[in-house]
């Protein structure tokens, strides 16, 4: 699709000249504009998408017992029921990039809402395993599509000065979703309740669809599609105080400087290799430092650390992992646009390394039972309590750094023409890494022991720190168009 602006009515200005200077990309929206009701709609879309992502990712562990007693499941099918959400998410994320570039960010969010509703309903009413698995795949696709569309939507519609907070609100919603899933798992443990647990996502899914219908389209995508008159209308809604023409000219100039043809090949072009490396590296380090080993297996880790009763394990998992995760994400929302992405990442990785070292050391003093084994002792030992403190410190450190910042940076570093596809690749790699870590965590514990497994995560956090220090640029407060200049300057 051509990058030229529309020739339609509306008195729009002619396209920015190709030889315009880079200073034409001067900030037009770096100072906070007023918070319009339309930005509220954008925020609701982001919150519902993230919340459904977190809920659907977290709820299955509590639903499995009931599912197993309703259908006679072989171990293989149990694994399929559990993990095909990840498979669906991977495929959904890859497809969403193309869809978001072709039909727009808003309609992609609508597709996510429809998939969430459909998938939740199919699972809730599944008469047999085959239909249940189909429902898992559909909901997985919804998670993947939302994981690409919602932060992309937030990044493109929020004013530059608030962008970090908007994308972090998406992460906040993921953590609230995980927390709610832990709570629901604790409340509804009787057999047939699994249908309610899985089906409950249909209501917010439907609400996401309805709010999505009202939501504005991304002016950046509209400009990419040469629809300037509509872009003017949509930009006025979310940023009524900015100089609309200047802002659109700046977007237009950035688009005109990019070569045409948004193909997959273009995502891999040498000029975009650096942002792609930054995006992929962040996506991988977010997962290989162990977050989902802890989110998925917290219950078992606490069991091995001496929390003997199910009630004590559920309570400590829900509040010390789920609750703390939500609260600590608020730190990122408060600081990401002032303190910057790099500072949060570097500080968080130091906290993650230190806490993983503490957990690794504590496990040296805990009887060498695998996290999967039942605890033999009646209560947590000192080493068990130290493990608890270490894990809480890890969750806090992750929640104000790698959790929100990775999604923020991935969604702001790519040029408009390839943004959808490039974000999709990074998101799919993030899901792939999550899948591998959660798949191999227990085998790793079996093979090298709990202590060494956490020390390995600590080592990867140190490598992550060095990599962030060297490779990740600061992007706070800059418009998406200015950020693209970072790569051009580096290449020069
Ligand atoms: C990650 C998820 C993780 C969640 C925990 C997100 O940023 O992408 O994999 O489960 O944070 O809060």
XYZ file of C-alpha atoms and ligand atoms in Angstrom:
504
model
C 0.000 0.000 0.000
C 1.257 3.433 -0.915
C 2.562 5.709 1.799
C 1.140 8.799 0.125
C -1.543 10.710 1.984
C -5.107 10.646 0.761
C -6.256 13.037 -1.907
C -9.703 13.115 -0.328
C -11.681 16.111 0.927
C -11.187 17.832 4.237
C -8.686 20.512 3.256
C -5.774 18.390 4.365
C -2.249 19.554 3.758
C -0.161 18.087 0.994
C 2.233 15.268 1.864
C 5.375 16.244 3.706
C 8.221 16.665 1.230
C 10.668 13.769 1.166
C 13.609 16.085 1.649
C 12.200 17.642 4.770
C 14.752 17.771 7.535
C 14.730 15.439 10.477
C 13.874 18.368 12.704
C 10.442 18.238 11.091
C 9.892 15.344 13.454
C 10.091 17.727 16.387
C 7.813 16.697 19.208
C 4.254 17.754 18.707
C 2.762 15.719 21.500
C 5.476 15.121 24.024
C 3.810 17.300 26.608
C 0.762 15.703 28.204
C -2.466 16.771 26.595
C -5.746 16.681 28.489
C -7.162 13.273 29.232
C -10.129 13.067 26.856
C -13.019 10.622 27.322
C -11.785 8.917 24.142
C -8.490 8.132 25.819
C -10.624 6.541 28.540
C -12.149 4.274 25.868
C -8.638 3.377 24.658
C -7.703 2.549 28.254
C -10.751 0.301 28.700
C -9.841 -1.630 25.521
C -6.297 -2.074 26.827
C -7.437 -3.126 30.318
C -9.958 -5.711 29.072
C -7.480 -7.194 26.588
C -4.717 -7.528 29.206
C -7.118 -8.804 31.861
C -8.419 -11.560 29.578
C -4.829 -12.467 28.601
C -3.875 -12.898 32.285
C -7.090 -14.664 33.316
C -7.061 -17.185 30.478
C -3.377 -17.893 31.033
C -3.825 -18.403 34.785
C -7.183 -20.121 35.214
C -6.426 -23.551 33.753
C -4.394 -24.867 36.707
C -7.470 -24.676 38.950
C -9.861 -25.990 36.298
C -7.871 -29.123 35.443
C -8.989 -31.257 38.400
C -12.658 -30.767 37.490
C -12.033 -31.370 33.773
C -10.210 -34.611 34.566
C -13.141 -35.882 36.585
C -15.726 -34.909 33.913
C -13.902 -36.529 30.967
C -11.600 -39.526 31.073
C -8.402 -37.833 29.889
C -5.161 -39.549 28.972
C -2.008 -37.757 30.218
C -1.373 -36.642 26.642
C -4.793 -34.986 26.382
C -4.273 -33.312 29.772
C -1.111 -31.741 28.320
C -2.951 -30.743 25.153
C -5.787 -29.135 27.138
C -3.202 -27.230 29.189
C -0.741 -26.158 26.554
C -2.756 -25.619 23.393
C -3.678 -22.165 24.641
C 0.006 -21.326 24.185
C -0.016 -22.894 20.731
C -3.147 -20.920 19.796
C -1.537 -17.769 21.232
C 1.598 -18.275 19.157
C -0.430 -18.688 15.967
C -2.807 -15.881 16.943
C 0.107 -13.510 17.583
C 1.736 -14.259 14.223
C -1.532 -13.796 12.334
C -2.428 -10.649 14.292
C 0.569 -8.725 12.941
C -0.590 -9.165 9.367
C -4.236 -8.555 10.311
C -3.390 -5.388 12.290
C -1.417 -3.996 9.348
C -4.138 -4.862 6.821
C -7.473 -4.141 8.499
C -6.364 -1.827 11.305
C -5.699 -1.953 15.030
C -9.301 -1.421 16.118
C -10.778 -4.232 14.032
C -8.018 -6.557 15.240
C -9.075 -5.791 18.821
C -12.659 -6.653 17.775
C -11.440 -10.007 16.461
C -9.701 -10.651 19.812
C -12.945 -9.841 21.682
C -14.927 -12.187 19.413
C -12.374 -15.005 19.866
C -12.392 -14.583 23.676
C -16.201 -14.768 23.767
C -16.470 -17.681 21.366
C -13.614 -19.657 22.950
C -14.985 -19.179 26.480
C -18.494 -20.279 25.411
C -17.183 -23.331 23.498
C -15.167 -24.430 26.551
C -18.042 -23.853 29.002
C -20.504 -25.955 26.981
C -18.021 -28.531 25.621
C -19.770 -31.927 25.538
C -16.522 -33.833 24.923
C -12.746 -33.449 24.880
C -12.451 -32.635 21.174
C -14.743 -29.602 21.521
C -12.952 -28.570 24.718
C -9.590 -28.641 22.907
C -11.110 -26.607 20.055
C -12.277 -24.067 22.658
C -8.752 -23.954 24.149
C -7.282 -23.235 20.712
C -9.828 -20.485 20.007
C -9.233 -18.782 23.359
C -5.464 -19.150 22.788
C -5.824 -17.402 19.440
C -7.738 -14.625 21.250
C -4.903 -14.275 23.770
C -2.313 -14.082 20.956
C -4.290 -11.563 18.900
C -4.923 -9.395 21.986
C -1.256 -9.623 23.027
C -0.283 -8.003 19.722
C -3.236 -5.698 19.126
C -3.795 -4.140 22.561
C -0.298 -2.797 23.377
C 0.129 -1.739 19.745
C -3.177 0.101 19.958
C -2.155 1.687 23.283
C 1.256 2.753 21.939
C -0.193 4.341 18.789
C -3.112 6.149 20.410
C -1.565 7.518 23.597
C 0.252 10.871 23.687
C 4.047 10.363 23.780
C 4.338 11.659 27.340
C 1.875 9.039 28.576
C 2.767 6.134 26.298
C 4.755 4.200 28.920
C 1.842 4.415 31.344
C -0.717 3.306 28.758
C 1.243 0.224 27.747
C 2.027 -0.490 31.410
C -1.717 -0.378 32.097
C -1.908 -3.359 29.737
C 0.646 -5.181 31.919
C -1.285 -4.127 35.042
C -4.381 -5.730 33.547
C -2.443 -8.963 32.826
C -1.406 -9.127 36.485
C -4.983 -8.421 37.660
C -6.170 -11.209 35.331
C -3.633 -13.664 36.807
C -4.593 -12.590 40.349
C -8.326 -13.066 39.612
C -7.593 -16.488 38.129
C -5.729 -17.482 41.337
C -8.703 -16.225 43.415
C -11.314 -17.965 41.246
C -9.265 -21.184 41.339
C -9.321 -20.974 45.143
C -13.072 -20.264 45.378
C -14.446 -22.701 42.798
C -12.811 -26.003 43.375
C -15.860 -28.286 43.124
C -16.061 -30.568 40.062
C -18.451 -28.948 37.564
C -17.248 -25.437 38.423
C -14.537 -25.713 35.804
C -17.202 -24.763 33.247
C -17.895 -21.534 35.163
C -14.161 -20.822 35.576
C -13.490 -21.123 31.841
C -16.825 -19.694 30.668
C -16.582 -16.568 32.856
C -14.202 -15.001 30.314
C -17.106 -14.717 27.820
C -18.543 -11.665 29.622
C -15.439 -9.437 29.536
C -14.794 -10.817 26.014
C -18.176 -9.531 24.903
C -17.621 -6.209 26.679
C -14.260 -5.855 24.910
C -16.049 -6.346 21.599
C -18.709 -3.737 22.409
C -16.210 -1.138 23.708
C -13.993 -1.906 20.697
C -16.869 -0.934 18.392
C -16.944 2.538 19.959
C -13.168 2.942 20.131
C -11.242 5.241 17.759
C -8.937 3.815 15.070
C -5.210 4.525 15.235
C -4.391 7.746 13.324
C -0.962 6.265 12.562
C -2.489 3.245 10.834
C -4.958 5.494 8.988
C -2.085 7.631 7.700
C -0.290 4.492 6.586
C -3.433 3.614 4.614
C -3.533 7.143 3.091
C -6.730 8.042 4.950
C -5.769 11.458 6.289
C -9.318 12.903 6.686
C -10.293 10.023 8.988
C -6.935 10.286 10.760
C -7.730 13.963 11.524
C -11.057 12.984 13.093
C -9.560 10.173 15.186
C -6.505 12.167 16.325
C -8.770 15.035 17.451
C -10.642 12.592 19.654
C -7.612 11.319 21.580
C -5.375 14.401 21.470
C -7.695 17.428 21.172
C -4.986 19.874 22.294
C -2.151 18.976 19.941
C -1.466 20.655 16.609
C -3.276 18.034 14.517
C -1.796 19.008 11.135
C 1.751 19.154 12.484
C 1.353 15.794 14.210
C -0.015 14.147 11.059
C 2.742 15.740 8.952
C 5.316 14.282 11.283
C 3.723 10.817 10.965
C 3.513 11.317 7.214
C 7.153 12.342 6.961
C 8.254 9.286 8.913
C 6.141 7.077 6.624
C 7.462 8.724 3.471
C 11.048 8.124 4.588
C 10.350 4.410 4.760
C 10.532 2.440 1.577
C 7.246 1.015 0.385
C 5.967 -2.538 0.608
C 5.245 -3.913 4.058
C 6.281 -7.490 3.422
C 7.675 -10.026 5.864
C 10.998 -9.650 4.070
C 11.045 -5.973 4.988
C 10.856 -6.815 8.673
C 14.237 -8.531 8.224
C 15.888 -5.739 6.226
C 19.334 -4.698 7.530
C 18.179 -1.183 8.483
C 15.658 -2.606 10.962
C 17.933 -5.347 12.287
C 18.840 -3.345 15.402
C 15.290 -2.671 16.625
C 14.413 -6.269 15.770
C 17.345 -7.493 17.873
C 16.271 -5.220 20.748
C 12.653 -6.439 20.514
C 13.560 -10.107 20.266
C 16.192 -9.862 23.007
C 13.727 -8.222 25.406
C 11.038 -10.792 24.536
C 13.452 -13.649 25.291
C 15.058 -12.194 28.458
C 11.593 -11.480 29.889
C 10.933 -15.222 29.850
C 14.290 -16.984 30.358
C 14.841 -15.186 33.658
C 12.092 -17.393 35.083
C 8.876 -15.381 35.614
C 6.486 -18.035 34.344
C 8.299 -20.893 36.095
C 7.309 -19.000 39.240
C 3.808 -17.928 38.114
C 2.863 -21.455 36.968
C 4.655 -23.494 39.630
C 4.529 -21.182 42.675
C 2.237 -23.609 44.448
C 4.693 -26.477 43.996
C 7.745 -24.352 44.835
C 6.066 -23.305 48.104
C 5.220 -26.980 48.721
C 8.900 -27.887 48.410
C 9.795 -24.947 50.675
C 7.685 -26.456 53.458
C 4.206 -24.931 53.048
C 2.563 -28.269 53.756
C -1.192 -27.628 53.557
C -3.058 -26.796 50.368
C -4.705 -23.805 52.052
C -1.343 -22.336 53.075
C 0.062 -22.835 49.569
C -2.983 -21.339 47.832
C -3.042 -18.349 50.181
C 0.661 -17.626 49.874
C 0.564 -18.042 46.060
C -2.515 -15.845 45.609
C -1.326 -12.971 47.759
C 2.481 -13.074 47.719
C 2.737 -13.784 43.986
C -0.609 -12.687 42.473
C -1.350 -9.698 44.733
C 2.219 -8.387 44.931
C 2.523 -8.677 41.139
C -0.443 -6.294 40.723
C 0.775 -3.781 43.322
C 4.363 -3.635 42.094
C 3.202 -2.971 38.517
C 1.804 0.331 39.838
C 5.417 1.386 40.542
C 6.169 1.088 36.828
C 3.070 3.092 35.926
C 4.203 5.869 38.267
C 7.807 6.011 37.054
C 8.105 4.702 33.482
C 7.552 8.056 31.764
C 9.756 10.025 34.220
C 12.510 7.663 35.164
C 12.680 6.025 31.774
C 12.674 2.495 30.406
C 16.398 1.783 30.831
C 16.553 2.794 34.491
C 13.595 0.588 35.345
C 14.996 -2.367 33.372
C 18.498 -2.087 34.862
C 17.256 -1.630 38.447
C 14.705 -4.428 38.103
C 17.281 -6.855 36.723
C 19.577 -6.156 39.696
C 16.649 -6.931 42.049
C 15.773 -10.078 40.090
C 19.393 -11.303 40.174
C 19.745 -10.678 43.917
C 16.444 -12.359 44.771
C 17.159 -15.375 42.545
C 20.536 -15.769 44.282
C 18.710 -15.722 47.644
C 16.187 -18.346 46.481
C 18.985 -20.463 44.968
C 20.950 -20.296 48.231
C 17.859 -21.037 50.358
C 17.133 -24.180 48.354
C 20.617 -25.445 49.258
C 19.324 -25.699 52.834
C 15.965 -27.206 51.961
C 15.660 -31.004 51.777
C 16.404 -31.849 48.114
C 12.782 -32.512 47.136
C 11.722 -31.433 43.672
C 9.141 -28.629 43.584
C 6.697 -31.268 42.319
C 7.080 -33.425 45.441
C 4.757 -33.019 48.414
C 6.259 -31.311 51.445
C 7.004 -33.618 54.317
C 7.357 -31.028 57.032
C 4.478 -29.482 58.931
C 5.448 -25.875 58.242
C 8.008 -23.785 56.407
C 11.555 -23.842 57.757
C 13.690 -20.701 57.994
C 15.006 -21.548 54.534
C 11.373 -21.894 53.367
C 10.549 -18.424 54.680
C 13.688 -17.020 53.054
C 12.478 -18.588 49.782
C 9.145 -16.827 50.221
C 10.853 -13.475 50.801
C 13.146 -14.089 47.800
C 10.241 -14.923 45.496
C 8.271 -11.868 46.620
C 11.343 -9.694 45.961
C 11.685 -11.315 42.522
C 8.034 -10.639 41.645
C 8.353 -6.996 42.758
C 11.536 -6.520 40.721
C 10.000 -8.124 37.607
C 6.688 -6.291 37.947
C 8.213 -2.801 37.857
C 10.723 -3.630 35.133
C 10.749 -6.461 32.596
C 6.968 -7.040 32.879
C 5.678 -3.669 31.638
C 8.823 -2.199 30.085
C 9.366 -5.049 27.618
C 5.873 -4.612 26.139
C 6.286 -0.831 26.089
C 9.615 -0.900 24.245
C 8.572 -3.636 21.787
C 5.602 -1.512 20.789
C 7.500 1.732 20.257
C 10.773 0.854 18.519
C 9.574 -0.205 15.052
C 8.734 2.041 12.111
C 5.021 2.341 11.324
C 5.153 0.353 8.114
C 6.410 -2.850 9.734
C 5.224 -2.233 13.310
C 2.353 -4.736 13.248
C 4.393 -7.605 11.823
C 7.536 -6.881 13.859
C 5.575 -6.674 17.131
C 3.890 -9.958 16.188
C 7.225 -11.709 15.666
C 8.513 -10.478 19.058
C 5.262 -11.491 20.777
C 5.354 -14.960 19.205
C 8.989 -15.400 20.296
C 7.959 -14.298 23.804
C 5.228 -16.981 23.838
C 7.621 -19.579 22.438
C 10.156 -18.782 25.191
C 7.397 -18.920 27.849
C 6.326 -22.297 26.513
C 9.887 -23.686 26.604
C 10.634 -22.408 30.125
C 7.371 -23.709 31.591
C 7.765 -26.995 29.705
C 11.321 -27.667 30.872
C 11.297 -26.131 34.352
C 10.367 -29.341 36.164
C 12.831 -31.425 34.105
C 15.552 -28.898 34.905
C 14.751 -29.162 38.607
C 14.891 -32.965 38.290
C 18.191 -32.828 36.423
C 20.267 -30.162 38.207
C 18.163 -29.483 41.332
C 16.055 -26.507 42.464
C 19.000 -24.497 43.759
C 20.985 -24.690 40.514
C 17.861 -23.963 38.454
C 17.303 -20.656 40.287
C 21.032 -19.870 40.074
C 20.786 -20.435 36.315
C 17.921 -17.905 36.148
C 20.159 -15.518 38.168
C 22.981 -15.961 35.652
C 20.598 -15.253 32.772
C 19.445 -12.092 34.603
C 23.070 -10.906 34.806
C 23.516 -11.534 31.075
C 20.213 -9.703 30.531
C 21.503 -6.696 32.521
C 24.671 -6.434 30.417
C 22.684 -6.822 27.206
C 20.164 -4.114 28.203
C 23.016 -1.801 29.235
C 24.709 -2.194 25.853
C 21.798 -2.526 23.423
C 18.566 -0.913 24.665
C 18.224 2.842 24.001
C 16.111 5.204 26.126
C 12.810 5.992 24.419
C 10.801 7.875 27.044
C 8.979 11.046 26.006
C 9.771 10.738 22.293
C 7.127 10.373 19.615
C 7.091 7.059 17.761
C 8.483 8.916 14.748
C 11.427 10.379 16.705
C 12.305 6.947 18.061
C 12.908 5.722 14.511
C 15.679 8.287 14.183
C 17.644 6.508 16.926
C 18.306 3.614 14.560
C 19.187 5.906 11.664
C 21.650 7.825 13.863
C 23.207 4.567 15.076
C 23.540 3.287 11.536
C 25.157 6.547 10.357
C 4.581 -11.717 30.621
C 3.841 -12.977 30.991
C 3.850 -13.105 32.495
C 3.286 -11.860 33.137
C 3.400 -11.912 34.639
C 3.944 -10.543 31.267
O 4.605 -9.377 30.916
O 4.579 -11.539 29.211
O 4.461 -14.071 30.387
O 3.078 -14.212 32.892
O 3.974 -10.711 32.686
O 2.902 -10.770 35.251
